[in-house]
C-alpha cells in the first residue's frame, strides 16, 4: 500500500519488531490506510504511527487487526502467529513507564479474561459431548447384550437370523470402539482445556496484582510530589512574609526617623524650588515610594532605559521623607539601580545650585548608564 510510512530506525527494538508484525498483518488485508482507519474508527495519523513503530498501539487495536484479517481470509490466523504478536506487544508495552504501563496491563488483563471465558465455554461443550458419548456407549452396550441374549436363545431356531444379528453386533462393536476412542480423545482435550483455563485464571490474578501495584506506586508518587510542592509553597510564603515584615519595619523606622527632621533644613542635594513649602504632589501624579518602586520594577523587566526617567520624576515630586523611604525600598532592587538613584540626587543638587530660579530644570539623564537586558539579568543573578 503506497501510504505506509517506513519504519523508524531510532525507535526501540521492541517497538520496531511489533511494527513489522503489524505491517505484515495489515498487508494481508489489501486495503488502504485511509479505508482501514475508517473501518476501525481510528485516526489515520495514529494508524500510521502504529505501523511505523513511532508509537505502541493499545491492545484492542492489535486484537481488532487480527480479527479483521481472520474475517477477510475466512479462517482464523495461525495460533503461533497470534502468540508471537502477543509476545511482541508485551515486550513493547513493557518498555513504557507510569500510567501507560498500568493501561497496557489492563488491556492484557482483558485479553486474558477473554481467553478464560472462551476456555470455560469450550470446557462446557466438551463436557456435554463427553456425557452424550458415554450415554451412547451405555445404550450400545445394552443393545449388544440384548443381541447376545437373543442370539443364544434363538440359535437353534433361526440360524440365518443369528448370523444377521452377529453382523449387526460386529458393526455395533466397531461403532462402540470408535466411540470409546472418541471418548478418550475428548477426555484428553477436556484435561487440556481445564489446564488452559487454570493458567488463564492464574494469569488474570497475576495481572490484577501488577495493576494494583502499579496504581499504588502512581498514587504514592503523586502524593509525595504534592506534599513536596505544598511544603515548598509554605516555605516560600513564610519567607515572603518575613521579607515583607522586615521591609515594613524598616520603612516604619525610616518614616519615624524622618518625621522629626522635617522641620530641619533639607540637605543641599534635595533643594527644589517646587517643594520649598514642604508639601509634595507625588501622590497626585502617582510617584509615592511604593508606586515609584512598582514603576522601576516594570521598567526593569520591559524597558530598562526608562528607569532613569522614573527616578528623576520621583525626585522632582517626592517630599524629603518620601525620598528617604524610596532610597530604603530601592535597596531590594539590583545595586546599580540604587547607585543610579544616588547619582541622580547628586545631579539634582548640582542643577539646583546652578539654576535654582528656573521653573523647569532640565533632566540630565544622557550620562547615566542603564544596563541592557543581559546586564540586568547578570546583575540580578549576582544579587541572588
Coordinates of C-alpha atoms in Angstrom, one line a residue:
X1 CA 0.0 0.0 0.0
X2 CA 1.7 3.2 -1.0
X3 CA 0.5 5.1 2.1
X4 CA 2.6 3.2 4.6
X5 CA 5.5 5.2 6.1
X6 CA 8.9 3.5 6.5
X7 CA 9.7 2.1 10.0
X8 CA 11.5 4.4 12.3
X9 CA 15.2 3.4 12.8
X10 CA 15.5 5.4 16.0
X11 CA 12.8 3.6 17.9
X12 CA 13.4 0.8 20.5
X13 CA 13.9 -2.7 19.0
X14 CA 10.8 -4.0 20.7
X15 CA 8.7 -1.3 19.1
X16 CA 10.2 -2.0 15.7
X17 CA 9.6 -5.7 15.9
X18 CA 5.9 -5.1 16.8
X19 CA 5.5 -2.6 14.0
X20 CA 6.9 -5.1 11.4
X21 CA 4.5 -7.8 12.6
X22 CA 1.5 -5.4 12.4
X23 CA 2.6 -4.3 8.9
X24 CA 2.6 -8.0 7.8
X25 CA -1.0 -8.4 9.1
X26 CA -2.1 -5.1 7.6
X27 CA -0.6 -6.0 4.2
X28 CA -2.7 -9.2 4.2
X29 CA -5.9 -7.1 4.3
X30 CA -5.1 -5.4 0.9
X31 CA -6.8 -2.1 1.8
X32 CA -5.5 1.5 2.0
X33 CA -4.6 3.1 5.3
X34 CA -7.4 5.6 5.0
X35 CA -10.0 2.8 4.4
X36 CA -8.7 0.8 7.3
X37 CA -8.7 3.9 9.6
X38 CA -12.4 4.4 8.8
X39 CA -13.1 0.6 9.4
X40 CA -11.6 0.6 12.9
X41 CA -12.8 4.1 13.7
X42 CA -9.3 5.4 14.3
X43 CA -7.3 8.5 13.2
X44 CA -5.3 7.9 10.1
X45 CA -2.2 9.5 11.6
X46 CA -2.5 7.2 14.7
X47 CA -2.7 4.1 12.4
X48 CA 0.4 5.4 10.6
X49 CA 2.3 5.8 13.8
X50 CA 1.3 2.3 15.0
X51 CA 2.5 0.7 11.7
X52 CA 5.8 2.7 11.6
X53 CA 6.8 1.9 15.2
X54 CA 6.7 5.5 16.4
X55 CA 4.1 4.6 19.0
X56 CA 2.9 1.3 20.6
X57 CA -0.8 0.8 19.9
X58 CA -3.3 -0.2 22.5
X59 CA -4.0 -3.9 22.7
X60 CA -7.7 -3.5 21.3
X61 CA -6.2 -2.2 18.1
X62 CA -3.9 -5.2 17.7
X63 CA -6.8 -7.6 18.6
X64 CA -9.2 -5.9 16.1
X65 CA -6.5 -6.1 13.3
X66 CA -6.1 -9.9 13.9
X67 CA -9.9 -10.2 13.8
X68 CA -10.2 -8.2 10.6
X69 CA -7.5 -10.5 8.9
X70 CA -9.4 -13.6 10.1
X71 CA -12.7 -12.2 8.7
X72 CA -11.0 -11.3 5.4
X73 CA -9.4 -14.7 4.9
X74 CA -12.4 -16.7 6.1
X75 CA -10.3 -18.8 8.5
X76 CA -8.5 -17.9 11.8
X77 CA -5.0 -16.6 11.9
X78 CA -2.4 -19.2 12.8
X79 CA -2.2 -19.7 16.6
X80 CA 1.6 -19.3 16.5
X81 CA 1.3 -16.0 14.7
X82 CA -1.1 -14.7 17.3
X83 CA 1.1 -15.9 20.2
X84 CA 4.1 -14.2 18.5
X85 CA 2.2 -10.9 18.1
X86 CA 1.1 -11.0 21.7
X87 CA 4.6 -11.6 22.9
X88 CA 6.0 -8.8 20.8
X89 CA 3.2 -6.5 22.2
X90 CA 4.0 -7.4 25.8
X91 CA 7.7 -6.6 25.2
X92 CA 6.9 -3.3 23.5
X93 CA 4.4 -2.4 26.2
X94 CA 6.9 -3.3 28.9
X95 CA 9.2 -0.5 27.6
X96 CA 6.8 2.2 28.9
X97 CA 6.5 3.6 32.5
X98 CA 4.0 5.1 34.9
X99 CA 0.3 5.3 33.9
X100 CA 0.9 3.9 30.4
X101 CA 2.3 0.7 31.9
X102 CA -0.9 0.2 34.0
X103 CA -3.1 0.8 30.9
X104 CA -1.2 -1.8 28.9
X105 CA -1.5 -4.3 31.8
X106 CA -5.3 -3.5 31.8
X107 CA -5.5 -4.4 28.1
X108 CA -3.6 -7.7 28.7
X109 CA -6.0 -8.4 31.6
X110 CA -9.0 -8.0 29.3
X111 CA -7.3 -10.4 26.8
X112 CA -6.6 -13.0 29.5
X113 CA -10.1 -12.7 30.8
X114 CA -11.5 -13.3 27.2
X115 CA -9.3 -16.4 26.9
X116 CA -10.5 -17.7 30.3
X117 CA -14.2 -17.2 29.3
X118 CA -13.6 -19.0 25.9
X119 CA -11.8 -21.8 27.7
X120 CA -14.7 -22.2 30.1
X121 CA -17.2 -22.2 27.3
X122 CA -15.2 -24.9 25.4
X123 CA -14.9 -26.9 28.6
X124 CA -18.7 -26.9 28.9
X125 CA -19.2 -28.0 25.3
X126 CA -16.6 -30.8 25.8
X127 CA -18.3 -32.0 29.0
X128 CA -21.7 -32.1 27.2
X129 CA -20.2 -34.0 24.3
X130 CA -18.5 -36.5 26.7
X131 CA -21.7 -37.1 28.5
X132 CA -23.6 -37.7 25.3
X133 CA -20.9 -40.1 24.1
X134 CA -21.0 -42.0 27.3
X135 CA -24.7 -42.4 27.1
X136 CA -24.5 -43.7 23.6
X137 CA -21.8 -46.2 24.7
X138 CA -24.2 -47.4 27.5
X139 CA -27.1 -47.7 25.1
X140 CA -24.9 -49.7 22.7
X141 CA -23.8 -52.0 25.5
X142 CA -27.4 -52.6 26.3
X143 CA -28.2 -53.4 22.7
X144 CA -25.2 -55.7 22.4
X145 CA -26.2 -57.6 25.5
X146 CA -29.8 -57.9 24.1
X147 CA -28.5 -59.2 20.8
X148 CA -26.3 -61.7 22.6
X149 CA -29.2 -63.0 24.6
X150 CA -31.4 -63.2 21.6
X151 CA -28.7 -65.0 19.6
X152 CA -28.3 -67.6 22.4
X153 CA -32.0 -68.3 22.7
X154 CA -32.8 -68.4 19.1
X155 CA -29.6 -70.0 17.7
X156 CA -31.2 -73.4 17.0
X157 CA -34.4 -71.8 15.6
X158 CA -33.2 -69.3 13.1
X159 CA -29.5 -69.6 12.3
X160 CA -29.8 -67.2 9.5
X161 CA -31.2 -64.6 11.8
X162 CA -28.4 -65.2 14.2
X163 CA -25.8 -64.6 11.5
X164 CA -27.6 -61.4 10.6
X165 CA -27.6 -60.3 14.2
X166 CA -24.0 -61.2 14.6
X167 CA -23.1 -59.0 11.7
X168 CA -25.1 -56.1 13.3
X169 CA -23.4 -56.8 16.6
X170 CA -20.0 -56.6 15.0
X171 CA -20.9 -53.3 13.4
X172 CA -22.1 -52.1 16.7
X173 CA -18.9 -53.2 18.4
X174 CA -16.9 -51.3 15.8
X175 CA -19.0 -48.2 16.4
X176 CA -18.7 -48.7 20.1
X177 CA -14.9 -49.0 19.8
X178 CA -14.8 -45.8 17.7
X179 CA -16.9 -44.0 20.3
X180 CA -14.6 -45.2 23.1
X181 CA -11.6 -43.8 21.2
X182 CA -13.6 -40.6 20.7
X183 CA -14.3 -40.5 24.5
X184 CA -10.6 -40.9 25.2
X185 CA -9.8 -38.1 22.9
X186 CA -12.5 -35.9 24.5
X187 CA -11.1 -36.7 27.9
X188 CA -7.6 -35.6 26.9
X189 CA -9.0 -32.4 25.3
X190 CA -11.0 -31.7 28.4
X191 CA -7.9 -32.1 30.6
X192 CA -6.0 -29.7 28.3
X193 CA -8.8 -27.2 28.4
X194 CA -9.1 -27.3 32.2
X195 CA -5.3 -26.8 32.4
X196 CA -5.5 -23.8 29.9
X197 CA -8.4 -22.3 32.0
X198 CA -6.4 -22.6 35.2
X199 CA -3.4 -21.0 33.5
X200 CA -5.6 -18.2 32.1
X201 CA -7.2 -17.6 35.6
X202 CA -3.7 -17.5 37.1
X203 CA -2.5 -15.0 34.6
X204 CA -5.6 -12.9 35.3
X205 CA -4.8 -12.9 39.0
X206 CA -1.1 -12.0 38.3
X207 CA -2.1 -9.1 36.0
X208 CA -4.6 -7.8 38.6
X209 CA -1.8 -7.8 41.2
X210 CA 0.5 -6.0 38.8
X211 CA -2.2 -3.4 38.1
X212 CA -2.8 -2.8 41.8
X213 CA 1.0 -2.5 42.4
X214 CA 1.3 0.0 39.5
X215 CA -1.7 2.1 40.7
X216 CA -0.3 2.1 44.3
X217 CA 3.1 3.3 43.1
X218 CA 1.5 6.0 41.0
X219 CA -0.7 7.2 43.9
X220 CA 2.4 7.2 46.3
X221 CA 4.5 9.2 43.8
X222 CA 1.6 11.7 43.2
X223 CA 1.1 12.1 47.0
X224 CA 4.9 12.6 47.6
X225 CA 5.1 15.2 44.8
X226 CA 2.0 17.1 46.1
X227 CA 3.4 17.1 49.6
X228 CA 6.8 18.4 48.5
X229 CA 5.1 21.1 46.4
X230 CA 2.9 22.1 49.4
X231 CA 6.0 22.3 51.7
X232 CA 7.9 24.4 49.1
X233 CA 5.0 26.8 48.7
X234 CA 4.7 27.1 52.5
X235 CA 8.4 27.8 52.8
X236 CA 8.3 30.4 50.0
X237 CA 5.2 32.0 51.6
X238 CA 6.8 32.2 55.0
X239 CA 10.0 33.7 53.5
X240 CA 8.0 36.3 51.6
X241 CA 6.1 37.2 54.7
X242 CA 9.3 37.6 56.7
X243 CA 10.8 39.8 53.9
X244 CA 7.6 42.0 53.8
X245 CA 7.5 42.3 57.6
X246 CA 11.2 43.3 57.6
X247 CA 10.8 45.8 54.9
X248 CA 7.7 47.3 56.6
X249 CA 9.6 47.6 59.9
X250 CA 12.5 49.3 58.0
X251 CA 10.0 51.7 56.3
X252 CA 8.3 52.5 59.6
X253 CA 11.7 53.1 61.2
X254 CA 12.7 55.4 58.4
X255 CA 9.4 57.3 58.5
X256 CA 9.7 57.8 62.2
X257 CA 13.3 58.9 61.9
X258 CA 12.4 61.3 59.1
X259 CA 9.4 62.8 60.8
X260 CA 11.3 64.9 63.4
X261 CA 13.8 66.1 60.8
X262 CA 11.1 67.6 58.6
X263 CA 11.5 70.9 60.4
X264 CA 15.3 70.9 59.8
X265 CA 16.7 72.4 56.6
X266 CA 16.8 69.6 53.9
X267 CA 20.2 68.5 52.6
X268 CA 21.5 70.7 49.8
X269 CA 21.0 67.9 47.2
X270 CA 17.3 67.8 47.9
X271 CA 16.6 71.5 47.4
X272 CA 13.9 72.0 44.8
X273 CA 12.0 75.3 44.3
X274 CA 8.8 73.3 43.6
X275 CA 9.0 71.7 47.1
X276 CA 10.0 74.7 49.1
X277 CA 6.7 74.7 51.0
X278 CA 7.2 71.2 52.5
X279 CA 4.3 69.7 50.6
X280 CA 4.6 67.1 47.7
X281 CA 2.4 66.3 44.7
X282 CA 3.9 62.8 44.5
X283 CA 0.6 61.1 45.4
X284 CA -1.3 63.2 42.8
X285 CA 1.0 62.2 40.0
X286 CA 1.4 58.5 41.1
X287 CA 5.0 58.8 42.4
X288 CA 4.7 57.8 46.1
X289 CA 7.6 55.5 47.2
X290 CA 5.5 52.3 46.7
X291 CA 4.3 53.5 43.2
X292 CA 7.8 54.5 42.3
X293 CA 9.1 51.1 43.2
X294 CA 6.4 49.4 41.0
X295 CA 7.3 51.7 38.1
X296 CA 11.0 50.9 38.4
X297 CA 10.3 47.2 38.6
X298 CA 8.1 47.3 35.5
X299 CA 10.7 49.3 33.6
X300 CA 13.4 46.9 34.7
X301 CA 11.5 44.0 33.2
X302 CA 10.4 45.7 29.9
X303 CA 12.3 48.9 29.2
X304 CA 15.4 49.4 31.4
X305 CA 16.3 52.7 29.6
X306 CA 13.2 54.3 31.2
X307 CA 14.3 53.6 34.8
X308 CA 16.3 56.9 34.9
X309 CA 13.2 58.9 33.8
X310 CA 11.1 57.3 36.6
X311 CA 13.7 58.1 39.2
X312 CA 14.2 61.7 38.0
X313 CA 10.4 62.2 38.1
X314 CA 10.2 60.7 41.6
X315 CA 13.0 63.0 42.9
X316 CA 11.1 66.0 41.5
X317 CA 7.8 65.2 43.0
X318 CA 8.5 63.5 46.3
X319 CA 9.0 65.1 49.7
X320 CA 12.2 64.7 51.7
X321 CA 10.7 61.9 53.8
X322 CA 9.4 60.1 50.7
X323 CA 12.9 60.4 49.1
X324 CA 14.4 58.7 52.2
X325 CA 11.8 55.9 52.1
X326 CA 12.3 55.4 48.3
X327 CA 16.0 55.0 48.9
X328 CA 15.3 52.3 51.5
X329 CA 12.9 50.5 49.3
X330 CA 15.3 50.6 46.3
X331 CA 17.8 48.5 48.4
X332 CA 15.7 45.5 47.4
X333 CA 16.5 46.2 43.7
X334 CA 19.8 45.4 41.9
X335 CA 22.6 47.5 43.3
X336 CA 23.1 49.5 40.1
X337 CA 19.5 51.0 40.4
X338 CA 20.3 52.3 43.9
X339 CA 23.6 53.8 42.6
X340 CA 21.7 55.4 39.7
X341 CA 19.3 56.9 42.3
X342 CA 22.1 58.4 44.3
X343 CA 23.8 59.8 41.2
X344 CA 20.6 61.5 40.1
X345 CA 20.3 63.0 43.6
X346 CA 23.8 64.4 43.2
X347 CA 23.0 65.7 39.7
X348 CA 19.8 67.3 41.1
X349 CA 21.9 69.1 43.7
X350 CA 24.2 70.4 41.1
X351 CA 21.3 71.5 38.8
X352 CA 19.6 73.2 41.8
X353 CA 22.8 75.0 42.7
X354 CA 23.2 76.3 39.1
X355 CA 19.6 77.1 38.1
X356 CA 17.6 77.5 41.2
X357 CA 15.4 80.2 39.7
X358 CA 14.3 78.2 36.6
X359 CA 10.8 76.8 36.7
X360 CA 11.5 73.5 35.0
X361 CA 15.0 72.1 35.5
X362 CA 16.2 70.1 32.5
X363 CA 16.5 66.4 33.2
X364 CA 20.1 65.3 32.5
X365 CA 20.0 61.5 32.1
X366 CA 22.2 61.2 29.0
X367 CA 25.3 60.5 31.0
X368 CA 23.7 57.8 33.1
X369 CA 24.5 54.2 32.1
X370 CA 21.4 52.0 32.0
X371 CA 22.3 48.3 31.9
X372 CA 21.0 46.3 29.0
X373 CA 18.6 43.3 29.4
X374 CA 21.6 41.0 29.5
X375 CA 23.5 43.1 32.1
X376 CA 20.2 43.4 34.1
X377 CA 19.8 39.6 34.2
X378 CA 23.5 39.2 35.2
X379 CA 23.1 41.7 38.0
X380 CA 20.0 40.0 39.3
X381 CA 21.9 36.7 39.3
X382 CA 24.7 38.2 41.3
X383 CA 22.3 39.7 43.8
X384 CA 20.7 36.3 44.3

